[in-house]
Short mmCIF file of C-alpha atoms in Angstrom, two decimals:
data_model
loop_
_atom_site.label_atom_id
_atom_site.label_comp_id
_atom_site.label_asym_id
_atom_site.label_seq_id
_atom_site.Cartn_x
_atom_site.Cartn_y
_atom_site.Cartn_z
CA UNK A 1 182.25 -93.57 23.01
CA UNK A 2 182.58 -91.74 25.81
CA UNK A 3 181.06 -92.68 29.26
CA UNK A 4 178.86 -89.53 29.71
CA UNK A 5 177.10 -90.85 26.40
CA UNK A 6 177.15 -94.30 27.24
CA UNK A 7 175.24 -94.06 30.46
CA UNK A 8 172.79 -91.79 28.26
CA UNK A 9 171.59 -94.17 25.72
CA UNK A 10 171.75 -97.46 29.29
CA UNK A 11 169.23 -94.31 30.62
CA UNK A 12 167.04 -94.32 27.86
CA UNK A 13 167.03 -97.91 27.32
CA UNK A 14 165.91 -98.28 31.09
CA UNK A 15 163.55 -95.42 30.58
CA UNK A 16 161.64 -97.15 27.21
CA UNK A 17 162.05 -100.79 29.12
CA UNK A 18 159.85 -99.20 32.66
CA UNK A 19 157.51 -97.53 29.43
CA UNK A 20 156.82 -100.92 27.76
CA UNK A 21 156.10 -102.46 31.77
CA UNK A 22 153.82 -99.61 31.78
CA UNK A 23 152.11 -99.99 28.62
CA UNK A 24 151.90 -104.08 29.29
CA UNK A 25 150.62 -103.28 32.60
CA UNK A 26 147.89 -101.11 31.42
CA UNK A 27 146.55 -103.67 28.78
CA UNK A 28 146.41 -105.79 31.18
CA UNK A 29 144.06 -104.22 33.63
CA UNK A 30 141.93 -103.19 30.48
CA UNK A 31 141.32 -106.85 29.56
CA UNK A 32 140.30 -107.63 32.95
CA UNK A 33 138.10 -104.80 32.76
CA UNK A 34 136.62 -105.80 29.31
CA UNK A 35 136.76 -109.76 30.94
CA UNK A 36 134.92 -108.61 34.00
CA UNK A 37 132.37 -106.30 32.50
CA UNK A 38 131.34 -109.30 29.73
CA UNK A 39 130.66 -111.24 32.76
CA UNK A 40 128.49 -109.05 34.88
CA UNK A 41 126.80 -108.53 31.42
CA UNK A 42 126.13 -112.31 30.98
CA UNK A 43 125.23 -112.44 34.38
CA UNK A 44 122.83 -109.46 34.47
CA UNK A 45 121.33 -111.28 30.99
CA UNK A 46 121.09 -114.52 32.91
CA UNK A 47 119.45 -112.61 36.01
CA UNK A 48 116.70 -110.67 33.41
CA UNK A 49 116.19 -113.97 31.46
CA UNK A 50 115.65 -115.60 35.05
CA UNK A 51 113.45 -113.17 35.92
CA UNK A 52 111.39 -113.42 32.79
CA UNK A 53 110.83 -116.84 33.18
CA UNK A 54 110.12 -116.47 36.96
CA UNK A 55 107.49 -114.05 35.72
CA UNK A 56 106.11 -116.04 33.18
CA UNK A 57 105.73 -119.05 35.06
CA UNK A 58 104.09 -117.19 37.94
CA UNK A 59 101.82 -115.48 35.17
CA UNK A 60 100.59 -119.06 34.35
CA UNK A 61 100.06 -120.49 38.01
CA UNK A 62 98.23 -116.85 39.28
CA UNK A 63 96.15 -116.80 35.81
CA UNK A 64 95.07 -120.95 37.06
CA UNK A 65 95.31 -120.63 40.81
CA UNK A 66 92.02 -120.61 41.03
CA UNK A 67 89.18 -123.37 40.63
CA UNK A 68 88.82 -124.83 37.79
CA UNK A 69 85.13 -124.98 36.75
CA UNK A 70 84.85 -127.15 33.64
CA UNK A 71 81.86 -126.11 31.06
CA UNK A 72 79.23 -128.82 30.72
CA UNK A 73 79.64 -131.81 28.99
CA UNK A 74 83.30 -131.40 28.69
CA UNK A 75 85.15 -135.02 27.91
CA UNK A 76 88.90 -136.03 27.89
CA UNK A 77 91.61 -136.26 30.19
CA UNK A 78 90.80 -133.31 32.88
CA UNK A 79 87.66 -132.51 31.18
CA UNK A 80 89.11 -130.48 28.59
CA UNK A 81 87.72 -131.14 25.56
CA UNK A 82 84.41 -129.64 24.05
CA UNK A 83 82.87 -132.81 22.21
CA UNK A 84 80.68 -132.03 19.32
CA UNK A 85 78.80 -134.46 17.44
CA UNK A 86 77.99 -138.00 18.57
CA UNK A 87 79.76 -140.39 20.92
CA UNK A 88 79.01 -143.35 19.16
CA UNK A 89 81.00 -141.90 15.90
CA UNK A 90 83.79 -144.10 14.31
CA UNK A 91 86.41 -141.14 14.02
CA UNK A 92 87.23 -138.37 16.20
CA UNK A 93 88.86 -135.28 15.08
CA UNK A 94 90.88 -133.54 17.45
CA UNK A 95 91.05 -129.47 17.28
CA UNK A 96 93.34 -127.09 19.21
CA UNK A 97 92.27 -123.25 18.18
CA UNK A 98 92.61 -120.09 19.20
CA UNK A 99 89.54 -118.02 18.93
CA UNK A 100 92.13 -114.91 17.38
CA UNK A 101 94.27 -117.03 15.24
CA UNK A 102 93.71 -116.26 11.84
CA UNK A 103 95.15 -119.92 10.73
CA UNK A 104 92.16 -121.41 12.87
CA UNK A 105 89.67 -119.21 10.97
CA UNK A 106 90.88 -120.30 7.79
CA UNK A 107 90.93 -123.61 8.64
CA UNK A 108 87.22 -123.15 9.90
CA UNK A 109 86.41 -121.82 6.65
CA UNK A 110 87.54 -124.30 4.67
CA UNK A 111 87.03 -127.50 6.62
CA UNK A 112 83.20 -126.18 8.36
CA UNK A 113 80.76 -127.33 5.95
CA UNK A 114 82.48 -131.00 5.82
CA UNK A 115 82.84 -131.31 9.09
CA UNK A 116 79.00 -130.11 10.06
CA UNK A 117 77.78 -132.38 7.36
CA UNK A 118 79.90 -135.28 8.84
CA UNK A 119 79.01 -135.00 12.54
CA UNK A 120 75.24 -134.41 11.53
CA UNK A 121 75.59 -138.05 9.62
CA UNK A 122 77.08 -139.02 12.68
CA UNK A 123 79.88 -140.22 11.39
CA UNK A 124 82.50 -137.68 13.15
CA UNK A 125 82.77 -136.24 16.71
CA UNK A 126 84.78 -133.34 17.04
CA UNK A 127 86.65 -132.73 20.47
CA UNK A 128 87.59 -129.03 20.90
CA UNK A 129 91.03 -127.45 23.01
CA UNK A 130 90.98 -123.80 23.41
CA UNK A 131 94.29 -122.24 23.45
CA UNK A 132 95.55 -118.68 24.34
CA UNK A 133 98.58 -118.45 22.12
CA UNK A 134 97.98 -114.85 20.54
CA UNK A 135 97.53 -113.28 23.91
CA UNK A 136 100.77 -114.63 24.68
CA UNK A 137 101.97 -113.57 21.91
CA UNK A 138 100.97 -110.42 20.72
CA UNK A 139 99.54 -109.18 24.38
CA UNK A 140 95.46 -108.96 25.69
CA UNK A 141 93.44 -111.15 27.05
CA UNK A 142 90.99 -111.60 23.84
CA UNK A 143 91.81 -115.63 23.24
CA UNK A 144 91.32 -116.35 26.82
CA UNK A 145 87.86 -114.28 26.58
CA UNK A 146 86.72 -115.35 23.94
CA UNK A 147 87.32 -118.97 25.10
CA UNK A 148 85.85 -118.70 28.27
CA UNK A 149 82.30 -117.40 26.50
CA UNK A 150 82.71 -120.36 24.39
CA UNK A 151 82.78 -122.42 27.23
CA UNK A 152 79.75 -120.39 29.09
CA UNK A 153 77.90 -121.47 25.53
CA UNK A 154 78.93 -124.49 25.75
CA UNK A 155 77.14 -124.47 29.26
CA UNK A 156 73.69 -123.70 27.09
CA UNK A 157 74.13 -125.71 25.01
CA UNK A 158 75.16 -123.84 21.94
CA UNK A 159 78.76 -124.48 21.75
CA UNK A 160 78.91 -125.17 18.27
CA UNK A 161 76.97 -122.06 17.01
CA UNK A 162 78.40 -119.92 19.14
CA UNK A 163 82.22 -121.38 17.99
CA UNK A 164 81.29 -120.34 14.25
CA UNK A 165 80.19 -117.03 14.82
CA UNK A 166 83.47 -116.57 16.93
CA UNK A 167 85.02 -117.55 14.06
CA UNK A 168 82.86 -115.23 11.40
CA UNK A 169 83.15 -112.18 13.32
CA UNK A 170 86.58 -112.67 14.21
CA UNK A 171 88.80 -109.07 14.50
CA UNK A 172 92.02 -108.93 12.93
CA UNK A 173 94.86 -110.17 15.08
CA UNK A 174 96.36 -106.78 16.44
CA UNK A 175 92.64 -105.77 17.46
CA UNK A 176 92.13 -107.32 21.04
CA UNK A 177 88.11 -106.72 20.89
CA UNK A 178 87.31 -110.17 22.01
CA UNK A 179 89.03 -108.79 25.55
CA UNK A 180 85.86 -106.65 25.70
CA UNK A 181 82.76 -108.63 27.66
CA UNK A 182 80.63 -106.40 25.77
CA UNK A 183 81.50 -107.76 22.25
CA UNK A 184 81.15 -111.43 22.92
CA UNK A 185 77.53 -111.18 24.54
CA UNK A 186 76.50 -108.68 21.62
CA UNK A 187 77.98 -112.04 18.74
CA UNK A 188 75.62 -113.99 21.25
CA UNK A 189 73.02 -112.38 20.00
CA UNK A 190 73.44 -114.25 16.46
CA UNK A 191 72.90 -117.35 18.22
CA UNK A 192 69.25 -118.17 18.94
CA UNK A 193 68.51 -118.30 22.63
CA UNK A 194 72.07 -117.86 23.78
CA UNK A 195 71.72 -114.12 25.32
CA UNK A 196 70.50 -114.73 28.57
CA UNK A 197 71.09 -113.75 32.48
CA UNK A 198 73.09 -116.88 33.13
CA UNK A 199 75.44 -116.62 30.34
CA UNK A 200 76.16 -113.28 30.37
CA UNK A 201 76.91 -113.86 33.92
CA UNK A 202 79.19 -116.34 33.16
CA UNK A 203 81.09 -113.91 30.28
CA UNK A 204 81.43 -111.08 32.76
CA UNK A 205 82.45 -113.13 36.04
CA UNK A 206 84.83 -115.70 33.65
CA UNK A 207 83.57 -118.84 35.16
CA UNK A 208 85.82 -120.91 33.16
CA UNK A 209 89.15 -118.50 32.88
CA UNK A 210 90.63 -121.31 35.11
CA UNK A 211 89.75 -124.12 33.18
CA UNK A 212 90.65 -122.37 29.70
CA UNK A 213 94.27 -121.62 31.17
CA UNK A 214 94.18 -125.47 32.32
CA UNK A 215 93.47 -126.09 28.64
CA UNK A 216 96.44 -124.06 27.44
CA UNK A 217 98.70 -125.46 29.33
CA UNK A 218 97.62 -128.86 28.27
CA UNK A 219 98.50 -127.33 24.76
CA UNK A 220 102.04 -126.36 25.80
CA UNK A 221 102.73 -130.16 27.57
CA UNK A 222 101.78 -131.62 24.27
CA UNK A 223 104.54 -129.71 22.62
CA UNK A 224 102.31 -128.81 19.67
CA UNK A 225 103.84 -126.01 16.91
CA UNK A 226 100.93 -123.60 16.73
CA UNK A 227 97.20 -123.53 16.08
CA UNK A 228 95.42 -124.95 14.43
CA UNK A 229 96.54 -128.28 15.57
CA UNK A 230 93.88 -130.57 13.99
CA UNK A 231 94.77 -134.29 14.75
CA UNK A 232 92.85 -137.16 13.31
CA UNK A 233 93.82 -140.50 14.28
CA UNK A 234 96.84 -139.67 15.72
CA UNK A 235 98.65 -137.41 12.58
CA UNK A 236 98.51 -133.37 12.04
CA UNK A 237 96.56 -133.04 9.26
CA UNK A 238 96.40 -129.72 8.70
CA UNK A 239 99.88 -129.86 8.47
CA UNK A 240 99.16 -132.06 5.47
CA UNK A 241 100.06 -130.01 2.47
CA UNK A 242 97.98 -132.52 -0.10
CA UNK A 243 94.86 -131.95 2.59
CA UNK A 244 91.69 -130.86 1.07
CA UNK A 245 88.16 -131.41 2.97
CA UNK A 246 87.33 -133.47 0.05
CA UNK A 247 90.06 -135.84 0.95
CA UNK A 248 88.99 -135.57 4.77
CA UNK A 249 85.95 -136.66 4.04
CA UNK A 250 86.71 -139.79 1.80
CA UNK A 251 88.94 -140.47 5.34
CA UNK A 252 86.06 -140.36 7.48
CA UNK A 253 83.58 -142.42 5.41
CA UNK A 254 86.33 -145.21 4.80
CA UNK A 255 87.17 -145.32 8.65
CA UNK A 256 83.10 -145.72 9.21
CA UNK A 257 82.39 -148.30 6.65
CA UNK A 258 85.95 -150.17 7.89
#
């Protein structure tokens, strides 16, 4: 072989080796570009899911920052609870409902009748939480109206009434029309004696917005699933699959006669 072609193909050689430096050199910086970018994108996820929570925790302290006016008669630990029936009753049901959950009306429907004949008979006392979960979750402000004229009723003295037709009239779960001040005073009119100066006064002002985010967050510290969350003596019973009201009932009268 002569030299001239010798030194040709040590050229080319030389020429393909600086090539593959080339090519190894650009991969390189591509990873590191790939490496880098997937990190400012986990970091820029980290900073919007930081700033979501941020948010959301300042949308709980603003939406409770101020005082916290607790409707009459209110019992448990921070005067949450809305007791109906009598204190002297032998079992206590506890109730955590959402004024626009269509679970809670359900559960309403089914379980009402029992549970008004029980705490008539005095046998049961019913302690009502009011929750806000569907305006967290589908957006409004309808749960935590609706909640606060509950409480204003509960101020009169009508509570109870007032809950059921809540519950009667209640709008499907997309349709925020319990935001509107105008719709809950107008279902006070189905409850005798309810529609007056001082509680529509306490609907439009909302008296007890405070204390009904107080209530939800009370909700959220208990680390319950959803609503309903109906506890009696200490277990979920609506959770319950074998549950009927029938059953509840046999419950209630063996715990009285016990």
């Amino acid at each position: 072989m002569s030299e001239k072609n010798r030194e040709g193909k040590r050229t080319a050689r030389e020429r393909l080796a600086v090539e593959r430096e080339k090519q190894k050199s650009a991969e390189k910086r591509r990873r590191a570009l790939i490496v880098g970018g997937a990190v400012v994108a986990v970091l820029g996820l980290a900073a919007v899911i930081g700033v979501v929570a941020a948010n959301a925790g300042k949308d709980d302290e603003s939406e409770a920052s101020g005082p916290v006016v607790a409707p009459s008669g209110a019992q448990g630990k921070d005067g949450l609870a809305i007791p109906v029936g009598k204190d002297s009753a032998r079992s206590t049901l506890t109730v955590w409902e959402d004024f626009r959950c269509p679970a809670c009306k359900s559960f309403e429907t089914a379980y009402r009748p029992v549970i008004h004949e029980l705490t008539d008979a005095g046998q049961l006392k019913v302690e009502y939480h009011l929750v806000t979960l569907i305006d967290g979750n589908m957006g409004g402000s309808g749960s935590r109206n609706a909640a606060n004229a509950a409480a204003c009723a509960q101020d009169a003295g009508k509570f109870a009434a007032y809950h059921d037709v809540l519950f009667e009239n209640q709008p499907q779960e997309v349709d925020d029309a319990y935001a509107g001040n105008a719709k809950l005073i107008e279902l006070a009119g189905k409850v005798d004696g309810l529609d007056t100066p001082a509680f529509r006064s306490c609907v439009e002002s909302g008296t007890h917005n405070t204390w009904v985010a107080k209530s939800h967050q009370a909700f959220n510290k208990g680390g319950f699933s959803g609503t309903p969350t109906v506890l009696f003596d200490g277990e979920n019973i609506y959770q319950d699959r074998t549950m009927t009201p029938a059953k509840f009932k046999k419950m209630v009268e063996k715990q009285n006669k016990g």
